[in-house]
Short mmCIF file of C-alpha atoms in Angstrom, two decimals:
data_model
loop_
_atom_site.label_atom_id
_atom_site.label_comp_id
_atom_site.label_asym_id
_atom_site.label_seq_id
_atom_site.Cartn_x
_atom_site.Cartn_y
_atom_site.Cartn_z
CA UNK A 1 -15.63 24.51 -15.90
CA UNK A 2 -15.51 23.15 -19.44
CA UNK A 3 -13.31 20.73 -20.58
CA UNK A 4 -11.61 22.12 -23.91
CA UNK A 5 -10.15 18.97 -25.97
CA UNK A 6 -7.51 19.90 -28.50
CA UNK A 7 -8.40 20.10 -32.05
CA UNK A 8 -7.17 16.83 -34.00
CA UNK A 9 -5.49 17.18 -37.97
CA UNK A 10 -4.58 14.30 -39.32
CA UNK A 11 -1.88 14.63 -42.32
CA UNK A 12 -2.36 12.14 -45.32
CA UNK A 13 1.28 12.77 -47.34
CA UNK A 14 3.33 9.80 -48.93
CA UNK A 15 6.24 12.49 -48.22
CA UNK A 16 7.66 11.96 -45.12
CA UNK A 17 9.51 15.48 -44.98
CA UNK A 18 5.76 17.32 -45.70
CA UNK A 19 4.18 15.10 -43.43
CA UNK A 20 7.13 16.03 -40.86
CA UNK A 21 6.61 19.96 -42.06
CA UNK A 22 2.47 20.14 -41.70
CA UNK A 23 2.52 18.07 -38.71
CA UNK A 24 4.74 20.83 -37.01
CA UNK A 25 2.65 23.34 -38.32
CA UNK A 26 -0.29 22.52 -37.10
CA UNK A 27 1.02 21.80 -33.70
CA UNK A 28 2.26 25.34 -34.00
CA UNK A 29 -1.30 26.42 -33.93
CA UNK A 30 -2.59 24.28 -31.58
CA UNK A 31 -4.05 21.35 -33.06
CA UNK A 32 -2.65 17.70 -31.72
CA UNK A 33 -1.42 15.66 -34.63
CA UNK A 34 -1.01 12.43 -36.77
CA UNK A 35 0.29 11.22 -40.30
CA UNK A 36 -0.05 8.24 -42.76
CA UNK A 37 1.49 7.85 -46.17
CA UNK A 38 -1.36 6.13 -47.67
CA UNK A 39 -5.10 5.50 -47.89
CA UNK A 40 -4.48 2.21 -46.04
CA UNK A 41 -2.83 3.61 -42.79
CA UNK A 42 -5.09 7.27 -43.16
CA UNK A 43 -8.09 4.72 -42.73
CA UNK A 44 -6.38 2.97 -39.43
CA UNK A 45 -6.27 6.38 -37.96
CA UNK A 46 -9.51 7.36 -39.25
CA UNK A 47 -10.91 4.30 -37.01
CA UNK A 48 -9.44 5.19 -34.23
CA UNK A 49 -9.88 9.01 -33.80
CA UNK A 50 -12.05 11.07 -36.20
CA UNK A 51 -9.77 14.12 -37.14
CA UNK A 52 -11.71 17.88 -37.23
CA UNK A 53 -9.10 18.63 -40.69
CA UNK A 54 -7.31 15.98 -43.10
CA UNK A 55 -4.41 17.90 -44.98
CA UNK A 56 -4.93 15.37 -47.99
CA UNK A 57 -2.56 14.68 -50.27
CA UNK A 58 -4.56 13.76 -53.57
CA UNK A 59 -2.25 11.09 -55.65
CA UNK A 60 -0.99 8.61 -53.41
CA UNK A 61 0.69 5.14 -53.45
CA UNK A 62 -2.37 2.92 -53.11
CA UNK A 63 -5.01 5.37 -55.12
CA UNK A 64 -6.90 8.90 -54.93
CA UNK A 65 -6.94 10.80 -51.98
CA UNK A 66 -10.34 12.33 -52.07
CA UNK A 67 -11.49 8.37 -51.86
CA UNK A 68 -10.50 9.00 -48.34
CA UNK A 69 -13.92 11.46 -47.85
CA UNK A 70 -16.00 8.30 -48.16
CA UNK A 71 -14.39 7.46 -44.32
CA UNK A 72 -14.95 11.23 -42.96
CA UNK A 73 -18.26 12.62 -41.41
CA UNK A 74 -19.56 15.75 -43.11
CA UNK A 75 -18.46 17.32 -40.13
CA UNK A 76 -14.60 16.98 -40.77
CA UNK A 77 -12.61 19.78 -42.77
CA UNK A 78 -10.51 18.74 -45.43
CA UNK A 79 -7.66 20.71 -47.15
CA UNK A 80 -6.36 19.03 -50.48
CA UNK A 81 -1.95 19.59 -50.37
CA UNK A 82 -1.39 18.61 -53.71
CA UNK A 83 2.04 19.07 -55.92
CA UNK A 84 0.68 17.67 -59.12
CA UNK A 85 -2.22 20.51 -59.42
CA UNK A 86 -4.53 19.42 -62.37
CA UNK A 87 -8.26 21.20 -63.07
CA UNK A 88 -10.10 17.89 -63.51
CA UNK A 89 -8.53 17.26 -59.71
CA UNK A 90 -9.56 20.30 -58.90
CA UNK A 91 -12.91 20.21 -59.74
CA UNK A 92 -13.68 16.88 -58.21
CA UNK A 93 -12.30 17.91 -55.17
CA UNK A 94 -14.41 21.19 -54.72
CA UNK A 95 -17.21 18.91 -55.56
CA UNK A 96 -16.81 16.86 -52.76
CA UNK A 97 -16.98 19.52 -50.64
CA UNK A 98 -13.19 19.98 -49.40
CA UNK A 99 -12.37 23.30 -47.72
CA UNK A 100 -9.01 24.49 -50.16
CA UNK A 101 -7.34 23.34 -52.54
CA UNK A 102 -3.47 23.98 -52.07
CA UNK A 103 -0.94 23.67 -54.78
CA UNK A 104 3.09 22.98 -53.43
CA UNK A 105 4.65 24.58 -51.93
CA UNK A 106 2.10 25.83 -50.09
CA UNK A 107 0.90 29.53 -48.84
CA UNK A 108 1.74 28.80 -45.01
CA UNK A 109 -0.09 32.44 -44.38
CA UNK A 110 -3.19 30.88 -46.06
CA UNK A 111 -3.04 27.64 -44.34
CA UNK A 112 -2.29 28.99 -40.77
CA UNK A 113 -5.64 31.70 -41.44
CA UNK A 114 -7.56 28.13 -41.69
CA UNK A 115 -6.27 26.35 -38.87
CA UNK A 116 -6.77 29.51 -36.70
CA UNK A 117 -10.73 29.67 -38.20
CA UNK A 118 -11.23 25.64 -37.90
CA UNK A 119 -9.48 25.55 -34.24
CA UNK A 120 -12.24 28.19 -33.01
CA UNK A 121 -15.28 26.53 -34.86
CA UNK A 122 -13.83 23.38 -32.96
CA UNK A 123 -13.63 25.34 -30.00
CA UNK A 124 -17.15 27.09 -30.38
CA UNK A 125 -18.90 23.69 -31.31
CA UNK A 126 -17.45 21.91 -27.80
CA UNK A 127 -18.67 24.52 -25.52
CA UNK A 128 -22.15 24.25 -26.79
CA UNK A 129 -22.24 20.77 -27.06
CA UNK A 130 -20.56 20.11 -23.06
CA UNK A 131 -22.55 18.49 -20.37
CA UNK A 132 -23.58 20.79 -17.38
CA UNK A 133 -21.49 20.93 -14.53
CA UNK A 134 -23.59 19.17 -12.35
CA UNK A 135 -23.36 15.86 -15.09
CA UNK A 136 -21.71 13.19 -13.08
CA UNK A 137 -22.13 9.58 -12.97
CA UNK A 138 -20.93 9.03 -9.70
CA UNK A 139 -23.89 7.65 -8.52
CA UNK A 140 -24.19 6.81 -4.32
CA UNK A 141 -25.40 7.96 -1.37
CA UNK A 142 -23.81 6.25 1.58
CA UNK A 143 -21.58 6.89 3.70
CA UNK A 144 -18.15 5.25 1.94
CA UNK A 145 -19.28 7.05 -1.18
CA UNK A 146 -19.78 10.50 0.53
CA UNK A 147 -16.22 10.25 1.51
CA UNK A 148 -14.92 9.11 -1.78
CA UNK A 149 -16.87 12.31 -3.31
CA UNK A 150 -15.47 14.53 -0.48
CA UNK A 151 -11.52 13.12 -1.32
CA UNK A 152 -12.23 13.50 -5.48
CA UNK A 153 -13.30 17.62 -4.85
CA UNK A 154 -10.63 17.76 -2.62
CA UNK A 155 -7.92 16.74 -5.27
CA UNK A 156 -10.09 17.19 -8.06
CA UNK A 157 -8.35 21.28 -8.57
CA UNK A 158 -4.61 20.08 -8.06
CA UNK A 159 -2.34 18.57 -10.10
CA UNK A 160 -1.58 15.67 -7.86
CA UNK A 161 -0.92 12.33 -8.33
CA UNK A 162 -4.06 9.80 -7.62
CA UNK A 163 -3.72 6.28 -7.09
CA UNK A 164 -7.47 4.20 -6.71
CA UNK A 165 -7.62 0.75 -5.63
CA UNK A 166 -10.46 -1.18 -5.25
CA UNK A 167 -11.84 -4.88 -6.60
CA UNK A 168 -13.11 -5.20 -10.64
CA UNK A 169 -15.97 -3.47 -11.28
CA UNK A 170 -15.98 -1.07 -8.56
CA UNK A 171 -15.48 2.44 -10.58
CA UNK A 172 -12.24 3.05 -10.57
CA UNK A 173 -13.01 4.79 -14.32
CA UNK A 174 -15.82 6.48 -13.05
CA UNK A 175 -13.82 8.12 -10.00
CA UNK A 176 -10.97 8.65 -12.50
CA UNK A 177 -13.08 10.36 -14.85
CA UNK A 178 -15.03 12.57 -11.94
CA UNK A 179 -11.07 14.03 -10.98
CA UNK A 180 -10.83 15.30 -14.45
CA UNK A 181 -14.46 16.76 -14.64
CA UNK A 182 -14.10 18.43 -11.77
CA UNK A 183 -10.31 19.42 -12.01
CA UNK A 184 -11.52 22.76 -14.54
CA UNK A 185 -8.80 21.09 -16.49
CA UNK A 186 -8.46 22.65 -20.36
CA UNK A 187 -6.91 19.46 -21.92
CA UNK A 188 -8.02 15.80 -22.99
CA UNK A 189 -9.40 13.32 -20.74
CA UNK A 190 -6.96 9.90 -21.82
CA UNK A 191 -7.31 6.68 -20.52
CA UNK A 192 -5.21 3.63 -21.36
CA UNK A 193 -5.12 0.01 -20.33
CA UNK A 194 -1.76 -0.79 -19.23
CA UNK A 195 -2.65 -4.82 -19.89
CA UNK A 196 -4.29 -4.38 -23.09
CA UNK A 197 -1.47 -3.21 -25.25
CA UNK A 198 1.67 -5.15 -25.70
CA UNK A 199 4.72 -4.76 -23.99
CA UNK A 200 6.54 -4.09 -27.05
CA UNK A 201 4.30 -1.22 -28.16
CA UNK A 202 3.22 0.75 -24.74
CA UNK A 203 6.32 2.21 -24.70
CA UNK A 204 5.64 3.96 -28.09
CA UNK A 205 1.78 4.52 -27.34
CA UNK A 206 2.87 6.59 -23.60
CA UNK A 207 5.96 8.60 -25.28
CA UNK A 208 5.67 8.18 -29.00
CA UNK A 209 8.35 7.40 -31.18
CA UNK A 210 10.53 9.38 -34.40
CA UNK A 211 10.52 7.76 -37.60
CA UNK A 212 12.90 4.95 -38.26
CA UNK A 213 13.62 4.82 -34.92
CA UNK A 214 12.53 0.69 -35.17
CA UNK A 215 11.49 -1.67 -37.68
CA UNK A 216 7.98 -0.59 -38.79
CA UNK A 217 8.41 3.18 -37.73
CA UNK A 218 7.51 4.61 -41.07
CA UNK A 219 6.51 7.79 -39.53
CA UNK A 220 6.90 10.04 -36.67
CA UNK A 221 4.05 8.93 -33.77
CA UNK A 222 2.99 11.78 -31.19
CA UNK A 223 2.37 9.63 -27.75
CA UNK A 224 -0.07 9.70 -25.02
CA UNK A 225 1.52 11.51 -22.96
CA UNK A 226 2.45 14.73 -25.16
CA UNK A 227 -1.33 14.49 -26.18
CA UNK A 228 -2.44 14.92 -22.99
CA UNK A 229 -0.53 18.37 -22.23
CA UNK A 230 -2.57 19.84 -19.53
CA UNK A 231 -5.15 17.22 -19.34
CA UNK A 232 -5.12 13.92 -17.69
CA UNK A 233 -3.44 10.54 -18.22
CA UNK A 234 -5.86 7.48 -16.92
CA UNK A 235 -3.18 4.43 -16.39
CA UNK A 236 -5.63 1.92 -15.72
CA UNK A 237 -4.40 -1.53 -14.14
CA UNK A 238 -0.58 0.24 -13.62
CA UNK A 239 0.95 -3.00 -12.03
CA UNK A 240 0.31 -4.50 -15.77
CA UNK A 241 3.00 -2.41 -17.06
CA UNK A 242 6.15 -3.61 -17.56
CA UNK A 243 8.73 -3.21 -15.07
CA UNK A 244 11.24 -1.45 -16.94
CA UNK A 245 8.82 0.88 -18.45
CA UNK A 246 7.97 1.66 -14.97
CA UNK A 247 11.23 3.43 -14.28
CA UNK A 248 10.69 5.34 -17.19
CA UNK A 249 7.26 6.95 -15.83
CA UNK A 250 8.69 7.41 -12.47
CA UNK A 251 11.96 9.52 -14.14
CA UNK A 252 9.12 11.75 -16.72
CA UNK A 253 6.91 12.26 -13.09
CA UNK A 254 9.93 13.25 -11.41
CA UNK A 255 11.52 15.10 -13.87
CA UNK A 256 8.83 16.53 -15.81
CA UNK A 257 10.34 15.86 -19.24
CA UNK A 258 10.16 12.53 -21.63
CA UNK A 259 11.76 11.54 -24.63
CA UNK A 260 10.35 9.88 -27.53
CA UNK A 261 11.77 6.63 -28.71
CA UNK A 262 14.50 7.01 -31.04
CA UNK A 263 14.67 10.68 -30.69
CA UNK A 264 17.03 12.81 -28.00
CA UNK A 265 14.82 15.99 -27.19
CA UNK A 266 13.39 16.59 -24.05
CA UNK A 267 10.06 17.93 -24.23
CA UNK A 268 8.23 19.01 -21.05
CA UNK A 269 5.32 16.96 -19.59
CA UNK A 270 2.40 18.77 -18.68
CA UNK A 271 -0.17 16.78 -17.51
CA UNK A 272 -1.78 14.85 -14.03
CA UNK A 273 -1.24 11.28 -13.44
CA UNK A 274 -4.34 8.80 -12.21
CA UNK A 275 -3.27 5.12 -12.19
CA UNK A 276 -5.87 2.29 -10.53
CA UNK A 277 -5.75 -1.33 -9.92
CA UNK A 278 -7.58 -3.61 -8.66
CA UNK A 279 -4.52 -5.50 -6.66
CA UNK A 280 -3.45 -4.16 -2.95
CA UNK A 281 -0.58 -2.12 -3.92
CA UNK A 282 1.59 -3.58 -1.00
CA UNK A 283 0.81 -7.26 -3.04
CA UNK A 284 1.62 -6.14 -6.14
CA UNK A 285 5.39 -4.24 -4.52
CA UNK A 286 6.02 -7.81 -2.78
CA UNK A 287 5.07 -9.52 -6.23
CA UNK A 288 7.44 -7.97 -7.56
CA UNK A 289 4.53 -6.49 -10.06
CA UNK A 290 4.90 -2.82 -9.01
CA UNK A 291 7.83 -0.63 -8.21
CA UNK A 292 8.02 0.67 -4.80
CA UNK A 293 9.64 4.13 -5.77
CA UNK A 294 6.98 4.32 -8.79
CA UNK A 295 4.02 3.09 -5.95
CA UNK A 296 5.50 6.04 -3.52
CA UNK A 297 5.38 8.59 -6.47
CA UNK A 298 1.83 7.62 -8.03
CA UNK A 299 0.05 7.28 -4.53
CA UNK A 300 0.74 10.79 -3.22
CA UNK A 301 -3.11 10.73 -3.00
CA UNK A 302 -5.08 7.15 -2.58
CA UNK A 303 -8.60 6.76 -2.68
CA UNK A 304 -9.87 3.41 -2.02
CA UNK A 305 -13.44 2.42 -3.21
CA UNK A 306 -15.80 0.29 -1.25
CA UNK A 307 -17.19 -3.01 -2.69
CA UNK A 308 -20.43 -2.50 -3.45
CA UNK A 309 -21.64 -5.13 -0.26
CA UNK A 310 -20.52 -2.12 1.71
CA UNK A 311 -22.69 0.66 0.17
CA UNK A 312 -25.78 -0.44 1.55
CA UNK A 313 -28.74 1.17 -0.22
CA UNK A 314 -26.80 2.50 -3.31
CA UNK A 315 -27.46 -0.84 -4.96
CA UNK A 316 -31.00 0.37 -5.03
CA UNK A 317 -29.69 3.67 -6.30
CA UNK A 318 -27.51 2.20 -8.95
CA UNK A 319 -30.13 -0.05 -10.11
CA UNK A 320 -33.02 2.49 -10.80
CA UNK A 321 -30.11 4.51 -12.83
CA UNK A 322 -29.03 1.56 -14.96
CA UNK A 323 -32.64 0.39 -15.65
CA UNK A 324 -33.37 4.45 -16.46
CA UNK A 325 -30.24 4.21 -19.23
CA UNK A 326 -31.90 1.16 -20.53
CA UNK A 327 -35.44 2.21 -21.03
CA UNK A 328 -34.42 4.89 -23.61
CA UNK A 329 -38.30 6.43 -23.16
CA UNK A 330 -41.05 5.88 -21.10
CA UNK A 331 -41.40 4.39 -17.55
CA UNK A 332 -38.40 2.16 -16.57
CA UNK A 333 -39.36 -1.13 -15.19
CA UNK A 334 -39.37 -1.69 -11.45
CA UNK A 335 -37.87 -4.77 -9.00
CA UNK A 336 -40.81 -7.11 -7.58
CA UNK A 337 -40.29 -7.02 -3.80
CA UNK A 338 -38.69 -10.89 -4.12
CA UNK A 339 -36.32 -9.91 -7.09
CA UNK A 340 -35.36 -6.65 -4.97
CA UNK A 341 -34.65 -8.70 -1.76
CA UNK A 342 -32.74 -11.21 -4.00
CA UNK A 343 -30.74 -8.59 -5.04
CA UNK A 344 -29.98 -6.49 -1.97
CA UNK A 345 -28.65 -10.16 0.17
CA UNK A 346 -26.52 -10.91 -2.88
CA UNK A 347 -22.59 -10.32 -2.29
CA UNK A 348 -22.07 -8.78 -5.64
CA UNK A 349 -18.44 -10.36 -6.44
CA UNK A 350 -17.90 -8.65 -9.41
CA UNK A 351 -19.46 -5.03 -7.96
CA UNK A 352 -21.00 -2.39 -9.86
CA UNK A 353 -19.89 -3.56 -13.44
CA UNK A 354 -21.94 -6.99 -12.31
CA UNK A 355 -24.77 -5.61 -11.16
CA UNK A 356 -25.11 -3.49 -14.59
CA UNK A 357 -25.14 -6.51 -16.36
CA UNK A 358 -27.44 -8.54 -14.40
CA UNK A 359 -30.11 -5.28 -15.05
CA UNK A 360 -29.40 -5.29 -18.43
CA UNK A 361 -29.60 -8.98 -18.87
CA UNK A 362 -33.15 -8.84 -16.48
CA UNK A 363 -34.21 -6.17 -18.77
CA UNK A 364 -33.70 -7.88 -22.26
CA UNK A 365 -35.89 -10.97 -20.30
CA UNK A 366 -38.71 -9.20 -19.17
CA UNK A 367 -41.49 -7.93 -20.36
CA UNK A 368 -43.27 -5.65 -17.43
CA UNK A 369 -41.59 -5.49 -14.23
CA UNK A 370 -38.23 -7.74 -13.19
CA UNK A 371 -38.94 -10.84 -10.89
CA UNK A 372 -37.04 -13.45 -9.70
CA UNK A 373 -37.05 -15.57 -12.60
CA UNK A 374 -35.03 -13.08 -14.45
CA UNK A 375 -32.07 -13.23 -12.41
CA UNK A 376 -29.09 -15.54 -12.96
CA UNK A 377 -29.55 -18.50 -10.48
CA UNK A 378 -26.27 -17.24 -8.93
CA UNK A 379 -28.21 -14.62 -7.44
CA UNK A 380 -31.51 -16.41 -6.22
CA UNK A 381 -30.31 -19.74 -5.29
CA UNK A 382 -29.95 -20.10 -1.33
CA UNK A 383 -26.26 -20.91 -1.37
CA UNK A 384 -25.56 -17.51 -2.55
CA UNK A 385 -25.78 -14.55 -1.22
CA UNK A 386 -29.50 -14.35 -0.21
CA UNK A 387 -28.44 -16.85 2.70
CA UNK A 388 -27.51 -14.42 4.58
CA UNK A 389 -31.46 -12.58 4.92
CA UNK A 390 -32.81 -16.65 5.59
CA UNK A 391 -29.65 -17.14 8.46
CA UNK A 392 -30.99 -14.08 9.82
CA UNK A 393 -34.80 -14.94 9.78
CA UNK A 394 -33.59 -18.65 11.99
CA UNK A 395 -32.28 -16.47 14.49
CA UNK A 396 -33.69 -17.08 18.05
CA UNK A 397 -35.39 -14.39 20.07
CA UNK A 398 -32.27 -13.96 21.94
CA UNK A 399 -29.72 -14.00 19.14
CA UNK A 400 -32.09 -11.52 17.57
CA UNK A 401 -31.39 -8.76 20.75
CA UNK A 402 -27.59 -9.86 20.72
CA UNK A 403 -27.44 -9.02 17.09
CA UNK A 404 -29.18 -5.47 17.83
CA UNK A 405 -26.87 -4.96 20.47
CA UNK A 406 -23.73 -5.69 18.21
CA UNK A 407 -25.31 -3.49 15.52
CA UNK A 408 -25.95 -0.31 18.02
CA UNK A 409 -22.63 -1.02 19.16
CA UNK A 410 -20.96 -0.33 15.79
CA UNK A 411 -23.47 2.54 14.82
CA UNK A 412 -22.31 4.35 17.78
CA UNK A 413 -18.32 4.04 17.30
CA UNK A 414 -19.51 4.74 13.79
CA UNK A 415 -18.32 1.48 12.15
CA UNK A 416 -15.04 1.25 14.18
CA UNK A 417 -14.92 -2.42 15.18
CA UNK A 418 -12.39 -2.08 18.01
CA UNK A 419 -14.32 0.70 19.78
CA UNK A 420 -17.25 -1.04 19.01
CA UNK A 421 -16.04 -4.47 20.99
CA UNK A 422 -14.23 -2.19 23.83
CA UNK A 423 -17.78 -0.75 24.26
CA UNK A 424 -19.57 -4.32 24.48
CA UNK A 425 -17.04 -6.01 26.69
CA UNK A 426 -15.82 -8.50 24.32
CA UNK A 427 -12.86 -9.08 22.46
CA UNK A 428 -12.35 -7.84 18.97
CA UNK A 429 -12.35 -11.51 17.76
CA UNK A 430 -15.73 -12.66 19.67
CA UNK A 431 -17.38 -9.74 17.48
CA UNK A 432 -16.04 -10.75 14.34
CA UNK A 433 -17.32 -13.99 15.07
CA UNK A 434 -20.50 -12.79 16.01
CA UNK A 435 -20.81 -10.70 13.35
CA UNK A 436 -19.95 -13.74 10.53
CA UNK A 437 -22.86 -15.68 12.63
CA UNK A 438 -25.32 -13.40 11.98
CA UNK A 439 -24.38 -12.36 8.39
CA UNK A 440 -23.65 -8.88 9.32
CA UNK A 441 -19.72 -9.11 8.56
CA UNK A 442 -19.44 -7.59 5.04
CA UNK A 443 -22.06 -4.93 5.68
CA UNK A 444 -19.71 -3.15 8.35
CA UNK A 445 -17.02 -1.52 7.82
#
C-alpha cells in the first residue's frame, strides 16, 4: 500500500494572530503546518522542509515577500495574503507566477477551494511518483535475516511498539523504515536522533511548543509527534534522551495524549512508536541511561539484528548492491578472488555501514575491477580479520575432521550450541574453546 505524506503549508506573516488563524486553517483541511514572521526565519524552514503552498505575506520586517520565490522550486504553490493591496504589487506577484493574490481579510471560501485543489494535486503527484511495493532495501539472504524479515511482516500491519537493538551500522534505519513500508500506513515516515538535538530543545522538537511559552518562542511550533498522526515516529538511539523527557514519552504512549510546551490542551496521539539503539537495553536500565517502565513499554516487540560476521554470504550480497548504487550506468565492477576472500574473513566491526564505505572508498580507487590494494590495510593485513581463513589453512589433518565434526554438530541442532555439545559428548565450554581455536566462533550463532 502507498504511503500518503501530508501536504506541508508553510505561513510567512509578521502577524502572529494571522499566522495563528491560517495555520489553523490549513490544518483544518489537512495540510501539516509551520510559520515565520520574516524572510530570515521563512528561509530556515525553507531549508529544512520544502513546503507544497507558502501563504506569503508580501511587506515584511526584513524586505519583500515575493523575494522569498527565489528559495522555492517551481513546483511549490504560493498564495500572496497581503493587507496593504497595491497594483504594482500585484502585478509583480502574478508575474512571478504565484497562485492568488488575497487582499485582508481574506475570502476563507476562496482559500479553503485552493487548499482542497492543491492537497489533491499533492495527493495525485505522490501516488504516481511511489516506489513499487516490492522496493525494499533490506537486502540478505541468510538465515538471521530471514527471521528478521519474517518478525518486520509480522508487526509490520499493527500498531505496536518496536524496539531494535543491534551494534552501529547494522540497519537498525533500514529495519525501521521496512515496518513503516510495509505497515500500509497513510501518514509520514519521521525519524529523529535522540543524541543529535540538544536536551534543551528535544522536548519542543517531539511535542512542539505555543508561542511565548520560553525565551525565543516567537511563534507557535507544531512537534514531531502531532506531525506524525497516523504515521510513524523513528526514535533512533532512545537511551540518548534525557531522563526526564523519558517519563514524558512513556505518559503520551500510555495515555495517548501530549501536551505542547507552554500550552494546557490535550491533543490525541496517533501514531506507532520504533526506538533502536545500539546499547543492550538491560546495560543501558542498569546505567541508569534508560527507564525501565519506558524499556517495558517501547519493547513490546524486539527485534535484534545480527552483526554482519553472522550473515554469512550476505556480505557478498550487500556488496554487489552497494557497488550497483555506485556505478550509476554500465557494468559494476567486480571483487578479484584475493580482495573477495579479504573481505569475507574480515570481522566487519563497524557492520554494514563499514562495509558501504570500504566499497565506496575501493570504488573511487579503482579503475577496472577491486583488488587487494584497494582495501584499507585494516582489512588485508594478517592481524585482522583474514587470520582467521590462514589459522584455518595450519590446521592438521586431524584438527581438520574435529573441526567438521564440530561444524555438523551445530548444523544439525541448527546453531544451538548446547544441543550441539550434548550431541558431541563434550561440555559446552570445550566447544567454545574449540570453536575460538579454529576461528569458527563468530560465524555460529
Amino acid at each position: 500500500m502507498t504511503h500518503i505524506i501530508q501536504p506541508f503549508a508553510l505561513v510567512v506573516d509578521d502577524d502572529p494572530d494571522t499566522c495563528q488563524a491560517l495555520e489553523d486553517l490549513v490544518q483544518q483541511e489537512g495540510f501539516s503546518s509551520e510559520s515565520a514572521s520574516c524572510l530570515e526565519e521563512a528561509r530556515g524552514c525553507v531549508r529544512i522542509r520544502l513546503p507544497d503552498l507558502v501563504l506569503l505575506d508580501i511587506v515584511l520586517p526584513d524586505g519583500n515577500g515575493l523575494s522569498l520565490m527565489d528559495d522555492l522550486e517551481s513546483e511549490v504553490e504560493v498564495v500572496c495574503v497581503t493587507g496593504r493591496a497595491s497594483v504594482d504589487s500585484a502585478v509583480e506577484a502574478l508575474r512571478r507566477g504565484v497562485l492568488d493574490y488575497l487582499v485582508k481579510p481574506i475570502d476563507v471560501a476562496r482559500l479553503q477551494g485552493m487548499l482542497l485543489r492543491i492537497a489533491r494535486n499533492v495527493t495525485e503527484s505522490q501516488l504516481t511518483a511511489a516506489p513499487a511495493p516490492s522496493d525494499s532495501s533490506l537486502i540478505g539472504r541468510s538465515r538471521p535475516m530471514q527471521l528478521v524479515r519474517q518478525l518486520i511482516e509480522k508487526v509490520a500491519p499493527t500498531r505496536t511498539s518496536v524496539l531494535i537493538t543491534g551494534e552501529s551500522g547494522t540497519g537498525k534505519e533500514v529495519v525501521a523504515a521496512e515496518i513503516h513500508r510495509l505497515s500500509g500506513s497513510p501518514g509520514p515516515w519521521l525519524p529523529i536522533n535522540c543524541g543529535a538535538i540538544s536536551a534543551s530543545l528535544i522536548e519542543s522538537e517531539l511535542f512542539g511548543h505555543e508561542r511565548g511559552s520560553f525565551t525565543g518562542a516567537t511563534r507557535r511550533h507544531i512537534g514531531l509527534f502531532e506531525r506524525a498522526r497516523g504515521g510513524t515516529i523513528f526514535l533512533d538511539e532512545i537511551t540518548e534522551m534525557p531522563l526526564e523527557l523519558q517519563v514524558k514519552l512513556l505518559r503520551v504512549l500510555e495515555t495517548g495524549t501530549l501536551r505542547r510546551v507552554g500550552g494546557h490542551e490535550q491533543r490525541l496521539f496517533e501514531a506507532r512508536i520504533v526506538a533502536a539503539t545500539n546499547r543492550r537495553p538491560d546495560q543501558a536500565v542498569s546505567d541508569g541511561a534508560l527507564r525501565l517502565d519506558l524499556f517495558y513499554r517501547l519493547a513490546v516487540f524486539p527485534i535484534d539484528l545480527p552483526p554482519l560476521r553472522k550473515r554469512g554470504d550476505d556480505i557478498e550480497l550487500l556488496t554487489g548492491h552497494f557497488l550497483r548504487k555506485l556505478c550509476a550506468s554500465g557494468v559494476p565492477p567486480r571483487l578479484t578472488p584475493d580482495a573477495r576472500n579479504a573481505m569475507k574473513g574480515f570481522s566487519w566491526p563497524g557492520n554494514v555501514r563499514q562495509l558501504r564505505n570500504v566499497l565506496e572508498r575501493a570504488f573511487i580507487m579503482s579503475d577496472s575491477d577491486i583488488g587487494i590494494d584497494a582495501l584499507p590495510s585494516d582489512i588485508t593485513s594478517p592481524a585482522s580479520g583474514t587470520s582467521k581463513a590462514a589459522k584455518r589453512k595450519s590446521l592438521s589433518a586431524t584438527e581438520q575432521i574435529e573441526r567438521r565434526r564440530l561444524l555438523q554438530a551445530l548444523h544439525e541442532s541448527d546453531g544451538d550450541k548446547r544441543a550441539a555439545a550434548k550431541k558431541l559428548g563434550v561440555s559446552l565450554r570445550t566447544l567454545y574453546n574449540r570453536l575460538h581455536k579454529y576461528g569458527d566462533f563468530e560465524g555460529q550463532r
